[in-house]
Short mmCIF file of C-alpha atoms in Angstrom, two decimals:
data_model
loop_
_atom_site.label_atom_id
_atom_site.label_comp_id
_atom_site.label_asym_id
_atom_site.label_seq_id
_atom_site.Cartn_x
_atom_site.Cartn_y
_atom_site.Cartn_z
CA MET A 152 57.42 66.48 120.81
CA GLU A 153 59.96 68.92 122.01
CA LYS A 154 58.66 72.20 123.42
CA THR A 155 58.18 74.93 120.57
CA ALA A 156 58.19 78.40 121.26
CA ILE A 157 55.65 80.71 119.33
CA ASP A 158 56.60 84.21 118.85
CA LEU A 159 53.67 86.61 118.86
CA LEU A 160 55.43 89.42 119.71
CA TRP A 161 54.69 91.30 116.76
CA VAL A 162 50.90 90.89 116.99
CA ARG A 163 49.24 94.50 117.76
CA PRO A 164 45.58 93.02 118.19
CA GLY A 165 43.53 94.80 115.11
CA LYS A 166 46.27 96.28 113.31
CA VAL A 167 48.77 93.96 111.24
CA GLY A 168 45.66 92.78 109.17
CA GLY A 169 45.53 89.32 107.04
CA THR A 170 49.25 87.88 109.25
CA GLU A 171 47.23 88.48 112.68
CA SER A 172 44.27 86.55 110.87
CA TYR A 173 46.77 83.62 110.01
CA ILE A 174 48.17 83.32 113.09
CA ARG A 175 45.02 82.99 115.18
CA ASN A 176 43.63 81.23 112.17
CA LEU A 177 46.32 78.35 113.11
CA LEU A 178 46.29 78.72 116.74
CA ASP A 179 42.46 77.83 116.73
CA ALA A 180 42.68 74.77 114.12
CA PHE A 181 45.59 73.14 116.66
CA LEU A 182 42.81 73.33 119.21
CA GLU A 183 41.20 71.00 117.37
CA LEU A 184 43.56 68.56 117.25
CA GLU A 185 43.69 65.41 118.91
CA GLU A 186 47.24 65.22 118.47
CA ASP A 187 49.52 66.27 121.23
CA PHE A 188 51.86 69.31 121.41
CA ASP A 189 53.62 71.28 123.39
CA PHE A 190 53.20 75.06 122.19
CA THR A 191 54.37 78.17 124.74
CA LEU A 192 53.17 81.27 122.99
CA LEU A 193 55.45 84.18 123.90
CA VAL A 194 53.48 87.52 124.26
CA SER A 195 53.82 90.94 124.91
CA LEU A 196 52.23 92.86 127.91
CA ASP A 197 49.91 94.32 125.65
CA ASN A 198 48.66 91.53 123.34
CA ALA A 199 48.53 88.61 126.42
CA ASP A 200 45.08 89.06 126.82
CA THR A 201 43.72 88.34 123.73
CA PHE A 202 45.66 84.75 123.94
CA ARG A 203 44.48 83.97 127.18
CA LYS A 204 41.76 81.66 125.73
CA TYR A 205 44.50 79.05 124.73
CA GLU A 206 45.64 78.37 128.24
CA LYS A 207 42.52 76.50 128.89
CA ASP A 208 44.19 73.80 126.84
CA LYS A 209 46.83 72.05 128.84
CA ARG A 210 48.43 71.87 125.03
CA TYR A 211 49.18 75.42 125.32
CA HIS A 212 50.87 78.10 127.51
CA LEU A 213 51.96 81.19 127.89
CA LEU A 214 55.19 83.20 128.48
CA THR A 215 54.72 87.07 128.57
CA ALA A 216 58.11 89.36 127.83
CA ASN A 217 58.63 92.62 129.43
CA VAL A 218 57.88 94.56 126.03
CA GLU A 219 54.90 96.33 124.60
CA SER A 220 54.12 95.28 120.64
CA LYS A 221 52.97 98.73 120.27
CA ASN A 222 56.44 100.11 120.84
CA ILE A 223 57.66 98.67 117.83
CA ALA A 224 61.22 100.29 117.94
CA LYS A 225 61.38 98.69 121.36
CA ARG A 226 60.12 95.59 120.68
CA ILE A 227 62.28 95.21 118.05
CA LEU A 228 65.52 96.27 120.33
CA TRP A 229 64.21 93.69 123.06
CA GLN A 230 64.05 90.77 120.58
CA ASN A 231 67.40 91.36 119.71
CA LEU A 232 69.16 92.12 122.83
CA PHE A 233 66.94 89.46 125.10
CA GLN A 234 64.93 87.27 123.17
CA ASN A 235 67.26 84.39 122.64
CA ARG A 236 68.24 84.52 126.45
CA LEU A 237 64.56 84.47 127.60
CA LEU A 238 63.85 81.45 125.47
CA ARG A 239 66.95 79.86 126.70
CA ARG A 240 66.44 80.45 130.20
CA HIS A 241 62.56 78.50 129.79
CA GLY A 242 64.53 75.65 128.32
CA PHE A 243 63.66 76.04 124.34
CA ARG A 244 65.68 75.03 121.47
CA LYS A 245 62.99 75.88 118.67
CA CYS A 246 60.85 78.66 118.17
CA PHE A 247 58.42 79.13 115.65
CA GLU A 248 58.18 82.83 113.69
CA PRO A 249 54.99 83.19 112.09
CA VAL A 250 56.74 86.08 110.38
CA TYR A 251 60.24 87.22 109.31
CA CYS A 252 61.27 89.53 111.90
CA LYS A 253 63.10 86.76 113.96
CA PRO A 254 65.79 88.08 116.13
CA TRP A 255 68.90 88.54 113.82
CA LEU A 256 70.81 86.18 115.44
CA ASN A 257 69.90 82.57 116.37
CA GLY A 258 71.50 83.03 119.71
CA GLY A 259 71.94 79.07 120.33
CA ILE A 260 67.93 78.85 118.77
CA GLN A 261 66.59 77.19 115.97
CA TYR A 262 64.52 79.58 114.06
CA THR A 263 61.31 78.43 111.59
CA CYS A 264 60.26 81.64 110.04
CA VAL A 265 57.29 82.32 107.26
CA ILE A 266 57.97 85.02 104.61
CA PHE A 267 54.52 85.98 103.54
CA ASP A 268 56.01 88.01 100.33
CA LEU A 269 59.12 90.11 99.75
CA GLN A 270 56.46 93.29 99.00
CA ALA A 271 59.08 95.87 100.28
CA TYR A 272 61.23 94.36 97.58
CA HIS A 273 58.77 94.69 94.86
CA TYR A 274 57.45 97.99 95.73
CA PRO A 275 59.82 100.13 97.70
CA ASP A 276 58.29 103.37 97.09
CA TYR A 277 54.77 102.21 98.55
CA HIS A 278 56.97 102.44 102.21
CA PRO A 279 59.22 104.33 104.36
CA PHE A 280 62.27 103.87 103.81
CA HIS A 281 62.82 102.66 107.45
CA GLU A 282 60.52 99.92 106.51
CA VAL A 283 62.09 98.85 103.55
CA ALA A 284 65.58 98.55 105.19
CA TYR A 285 64.41 96.70 108.03
CA SER A 286 62.63 94.08 105.65
CA ARG A 287 65.29 93.71 103.70
CA LEU A 288 67.71 93.23 106.53
CA CYS A 289 65.49 90.69 108.04
CA TRP A 290 65.01 88.96 104.90
CA ARG A 291 68.86 88.62 104.33
CA MET A 292 68.96 87.19 107.91
CA ASP A 293 66.56 84.73 107.59
CA VAL A 294 67.95 83.52 104.49
CA MET A 295 71.30 83.27 106.06
CA ASN A 296 70.66 81.45 109.34
CA ALA A 297 66.91 80.21 110.00
CA ALA A 298 67.14 76.90 110.57
CA ARG A 299 64.36 76.60 107.94
CA ILE A 300 62.10 78.74 105.77
CA MET A 301 58.23 78.37 105.08
CA THR A 302 55.97 80.36 102.85
CA THR A 303 52.66 80.17 101.69
CA SER A 304 52.27 80.11 98.10
CA ASN A 305 54.67 78.54 95.22
CA TRP A 306 54.40 81.71 93.85
CA VAL A 307 56.28 83.37 96.78
CA LYS A 308 58.68 80.01 96.97
CA LYS A 309 59.91 81.09 93.44
CA ASP A 310 60.22 84.85 94.30
CA ILE A 311 62.41 83.92 97.37
CA GLU A 312 64.53 81.70 95.45
CA GLU A 313 65.29 83.74 92.56
CA LYS A 314 65.95 87.29 95.06
CA TYR A 315 67.97 85.61 97.83
CA GLY A 316 69.10 82.10 96.61
CA ARG A 317 67.61 79.64 99.03
CA LYS A 318 66.05 77.17 97.94
CA ASP A 319 64.89 74.69 100.69
CA ILE A 320 62.03 76.74 101.34
CA SER A 321 58.59 74.63 102.44
CA VAL A 322 55.17 75.60 101.18
CA ILE A 323 51.93 75.08 103.30
CA TYR A 324 48.98 76.83 102.31
CA VAL A 325 47.12 79.35 104.93
CA PRO A 326 43.86 77.59 106.47
CA ILE A 327 40.72 79.09 105.87
CA LEU A 328 38.63 78.83 108.92
CA ILE A 329 35.68 80.71 108.99
CA LYS A 330 32.12 79.17 108.67
CA GLU A 331 28.76 80.15 106.92
CA SER A 332 26.93 80.10 109.89
CA GLU A 333 29.23 82.68 111.74
CA ILE A 334 26.76 85.74 110.44
CA VAL A 335 24.67 88.65 111.72
CA ASP A 336 21.41 89.20 111.33
CA PHE A 337 21.91 91.73 107.96
CA GLU A 338 18.95 93.81 109.32
CA ARG A 339 21.75 95.25 111.55
CA LEU A 340 24.53 96.11 108.94
CA ARG A 341 21.52 97.76 106.74
CA GLU A 342 20.52 100.35 109.48
CA LYS A 343 24.28 100.70 110.29
CA TYR A 344 25.77 101.63 106.94
CA GLY A 345 22.60 102.42 104.79
CA ILE A 346 22.97 99.56 102.33
CA GLU A 347 20.51 96.86 100.55
CA ARG A 348 20.93 93.48 100.43
CA GLY A 349 22.86 92.70 96.97
CA GLN A 350 23.17 96.60 96.19
CA PHE A 351 26.55 96.68 97.11
CA PHE A 352 30.15 95.49 96.14
CA TYR A 353 31.99 95.03 99.07
CA THR A 354 36.30 94.62 99.33
CA VAL A 355 38.51 93.49 102.59
CA CYS A 356 42.09 94.86 102.90
CA GLN A 357 44.46 97.07 104.37
CA MET A 358 44.70 100.48 103.37
CA ILE A 359 48.41 100.40 101.93
CA PRO A 360 49.16 101.56 98.31
CA HIS A 361 49.73 97.60 96.82
CA LYS A 362 46.16 96.93 97.48
CA ASN A 363 44.77 99.49 94.47
CA LEU A 364 41.61 100.63 95.86
CA GLN A 365 42.31 103.64 94.23
CA THR A 366 41.34 102.19 91.25
CA LEU A 367 37.75 100.50 92.93
CA ILE A 368 36.95 104.75 93.65
CA CYS A 369 37.76 105.36 90.04
CA VAL A 370 35.16 102.30 89.10
CA MET A 371 32.47 103.83 91.69
CA GLU A 372 33.64 107.37 90.32
CA LYS A 373 32.43 106.20 86.48
CA ILE A 374 29.18 104.88 88.04
CA VAL A 375 27.90 107.56 89.59
CA GLN A 376 28.83 110.05 87.20
CA ALA A 377 26.93 107.74 85.06
CA GLY A 378 23.80 107.99 86.40
CA LYS A 379 23.93 111.41 87.20
CA GLU A 380 24.15 111.70 83.52
CA GLY A 381 21.03 109.79 82.59
CA ARG A 382 22.81 106.55 81.37
CA PRO A 383 23.34 104.55 84.51
CA TYR A 384 25.10 101.17 84.68
CA ASP A 385 22.61 98.16 85.43
CA LEU A 386 25.40 98.26 88.57
CA PRO A 387 25.32 99.28 92.09
CA GLY A 388 26.35 102.79 93.63
CA ARG A 389 27.42 101.72 96.68
CA LEU A 390 31.10 100.17 97.74
CA VAL A 391 31.73 98.86 101.10
CA ILE A 392 35.45 98.86 102.27
CA SER A 393 36.26 97.11 105.29
CA GLY A 394 39.67 97.08 107.16
CA VAL A 395 42.02 98.43 109.01
CA ASN A 396 43.81 101.45 108.47
CA GLY A 397 47.16 101.77 106.48
CA ASN A 398 49.73 104.31 104.99
CA ALA A 399 47.63 105.13 102.20
CA SER A 400 44.75 105.71 104.33
CA GLU A 401 44.29 109.23 104.33
CA GLU A 402 45.04 109.69 100.81
CA LEU A 403 42.43 107.42 99.95
CA LYS A 404 39.89 109.44 102.09
CA LYS A 405 41.23 112.56 100.19
CA GLN A 406 40.49 110.82 97.02
CA ILE A 407 36.50 110.04 98.14
CA ARG A 408 36.27 113.21 99.02
CA GLU A 409 37.72 114.98 96.32
CA LYS A 410 35.46 112.70 94.26
CA GLY A 411 32.49 113.59 96.09
CA LEU A 412 31.85 109.77 96.55
CA GLN A 413 31.32 110.18 100.74
CA ASP A 414 27.66 108.65 99.93
CA ALA A 415 29.10 105.78 97.33
CA VAL A 416 31.99 104.74 99.37
CA ILE A 417 31.42 103.11 102.83
CA LEU A 418 35.04 102.59 104.88
CA THR A 419 33.72 100.33 107.78
CA GLY A 420 37.19 100.12 109.33
CA PHE A 421 37.52 96.86 111.43
CA VAL A 422 34.66 94.36 111.47
CA SER A 423 33.89 91.11 113.70
CA ASN A 424 33.96 88.28 111.50
CA GLU A 425 30.46 87.96 111.82
CA GLU A 426 29.91 91.21 110.25
CA ARG A 427 32.47 90.57 107.51
CA ASN A 428 31.32 87.21 106.64
CA THR A 429 27.53 88.70 106.60
CA LEU A 430 29.14 91.11 103.95
CA TYR A 431 30.33 88.61 101.94
CA GLN A 432 27.19 86.85 101.84
CA SER A 433 25.27 90.09 101.07
CA CYS A 434 26.89 91.86 98.55
CA HIS A 435 26.51 91.81 95.02
CA THR A 436 30.16 91.09 94.06
CA PHE A 437 33.58 90.90 95.80
CA LEU A 438 36.09 92.95 94.50
CA PHE A 439 39.89 92.39 95.28
CA PRO A 440 42.02 94.80 92.84
CA SER A 441 45.24 94.06 95.14
CA ILE A 442 48.54 94.11 92.61
CA PHE A 443 50.58 92.16 94.90
CA GLU A 444 50.07 89.23 97.84
CA GLY A 445 51.79 86.20 99.00
CA PHE A 446 48.47 84.20 99.51
CA GLY A 447 44.95 86.48 99.82
CA MET A 448 42.49 85.34 101.95
CA PRO A 449 39.24 87.52 101.36
CA PRO A 450 39.13 86.16 97.88
CA LEU A 451 38.95 82.38 98.88
CA GLU A 452 36.74 83.36 101.88
CA ALA A 453 33.82 85.19 99.80
CA MET A 454 33.67 82.43 97.45
CA LEU A 455 32.97 80.18 100.66
CA PHE A 456 29.57 82.63 100.99
CA LYS A 457 28.92 81.66 96.75
CA THR A 458 30.01 85.49 96.28
CA ARG A 459 31.00 86.21 92.44
CA VAL A 460 34.94 87.30 92.78
CA ILE A 461 36.14 90.00 90.80
CA THR A 462 39.96 90.42 91.13
CA THR A 463 43.62 90.61 89.45
CA ARG A 464 45.87 87.85 87.71
CA CYS A 465 48.59 89.29 90.20
CA ALA A 466 51.33 87.65 92.24
CA SER A 467 49.71 84.26 93.93
CA ILE A 468 46.10 85.24 93.71
CA PRO A 469 45.56 83.23 90.34
CA GLU A 470 47.34 80.25 92.39
CA VAL A 471 44.94 80.68 95.61
CA THR A 472 41.89 81.11 93.74
CA GLN A 473 42.69 78.32 91.66
CA GLY A 474 41.59 79.94 88.60
CA LYS A 475 38.11 80.13 89.67
CA ALA A 476 37.63 83.82 90.30
CA VAL A 477 36.68 86.42 86.87
CA TYR A 478 39.96 88.28 86.47
CA VAL A 479 40.70 91.78 85.29
CA ASP A 480 44.03 91.80 82.89
CA ASP A 481 45.03 95.49 83.45
CA PRO A 482 44.43 96.05 87.53
CA PHE A 483 44.70 99.60 86.87
CA SER A 484 41.74 100.00 84.32
CA ALA A 485 38.28 101.10 85.80
CA ASP A 486 36.66 100.52 82.35
CA GLU A 487 37.72 96.85 82.63
CA TRP A 488 36.59 96.47 85.76
CA ILE A 489 33.05 97.91 85.04
CA GLY A 490 33.03 95.62 81.79
CA LYS A 491 33.82 92.30 83.94
CA LEU A 492 30.98 93.33 86.55
CA LEU A 493 28.73 94.13 83.52
CA GLU A 494 29.23 90.33 82.15
CA GLU A 495 26.76 87.68 83.89
CA THR A 496 28.68 85.19 85.30
CA GLU A 497 28.00 82.62 87.70
CA PRO A 498 29.98 82.37 91.01
CA LYS A 499 32.52 79.60 91.06
CA THR A 500 33.95 78.01 93.82
CA VAL A 501 37.04 76.44 94.65
CA ASP A 502 38.32 73.05 96.34
CA PHE A 503 38.38 74.23 99.95
CA SER A 504 39.72 70.62 100.77
CA VAL A 505 43.22 72.12 99.92
CA TYR A 506 42.57 75.06 102.68
CA ASP A 507 40.64 72.59 105.17
CA PRO A 508 41.97 73.81 108.78
CA GLU A 509 42.58 70.34 109.78
CA THR A 510 44.17 69.24 106.68
CA ILE A 511 46.65 72.19 106.86
CA SER A 512 47.04 72.33 110.86
CA LYS A 513 48.37 68.78 110.51
CA LYS A 514 51.15 69.35 108.25
CA TYR A 515 52.18 72.60 110.45
CA LEU A 516 52.28 70.05 113.29
CA GLN A 517 54.36 67.61 111.43
CA PHE A 518 56.27 70.16 110.11
CA LEU A 519 57.34 71.56 113.45
CA LYS A 520 57.74 68.25 115.22
CA GLU A 521 60.17 67.06 112.84
CA PRO A 522 64.06 67.51 113.93
CA ILE A 523 65.15 70.51 112.42
CA TRP A 524 68.95 68.70 111.22
CA LYS A 525 66.25 66.92 108.76
CA ARG A 526 65.64 70.36 106.73
CA LYS A 527 69.32 71.34 106.69
#
């Protein structure tokens, strides 16, 4: 197999949400395969140590660029000025970009890019102007000159085709790599967060506007208020939210304070996989109010633990959850969310073979091994 670089310069450990989980899951899944490959991970000065474990496998190598991922502006400048040159100097012709932000010009490198979604296209008001402009420029350049484009759901494939016109887009789902055995003693979390098993709702997401967390805050306000007025719902009065901060975090915290919900809404910040899995397993219901997802792993992960999931019908969510979750029709209606919570529905599970790490990683490996001219 021709050696391939995998660009990881964009990874800021613990700060880029689902995209980081996606690529780490995929790299781990490759480790489990017996097939041969030759992947070099292009890492930065400040994220290299988090990828060192892969050097234990002779099929993986690390190449450290003289740039820091945390300095986004300098990293983008470095990528466009020097990345192609560095790859050519080390004998690479092919580079896999697990995100959309490849260098704008190819410089003799054949890039395969993953576009997870066109979020900033649909919701520009949720992002700073420079972020919207940069995203749109990158998507346009990917469509124009990337050798191949991949995405993670048929919904996003159709969206890219409609917005940018390129048709030769491949779809490979995201691997779900978590294991039911990877948990911690719930007593540890009980003491840490002041929660009881089965007596809290749970959600996992980055605190950005399209995740629609403000609606869940309104749900909790109604539940708490009903209890104070002597007409309580037969529902938990706690909501636990795990995830890295985003550009809506301060507004969310303000909303919690103004509604007096500091005891009802618990913000854990980043949690380990084992803690997250235990919260999936131990919650009353997993709530996923997002109005825009290119894939959306958390509902599937919760379903793996046989937890009831209530979510929206937005974007790719019904596709990836295979119609097996409980869905609200109006994602902004707190009353509808409460109505669904009060319904006595048994948890359903999906066909996880579709997301089997071995199956997915073999699809990726085959795709990356193919001569690129086949897909031109």
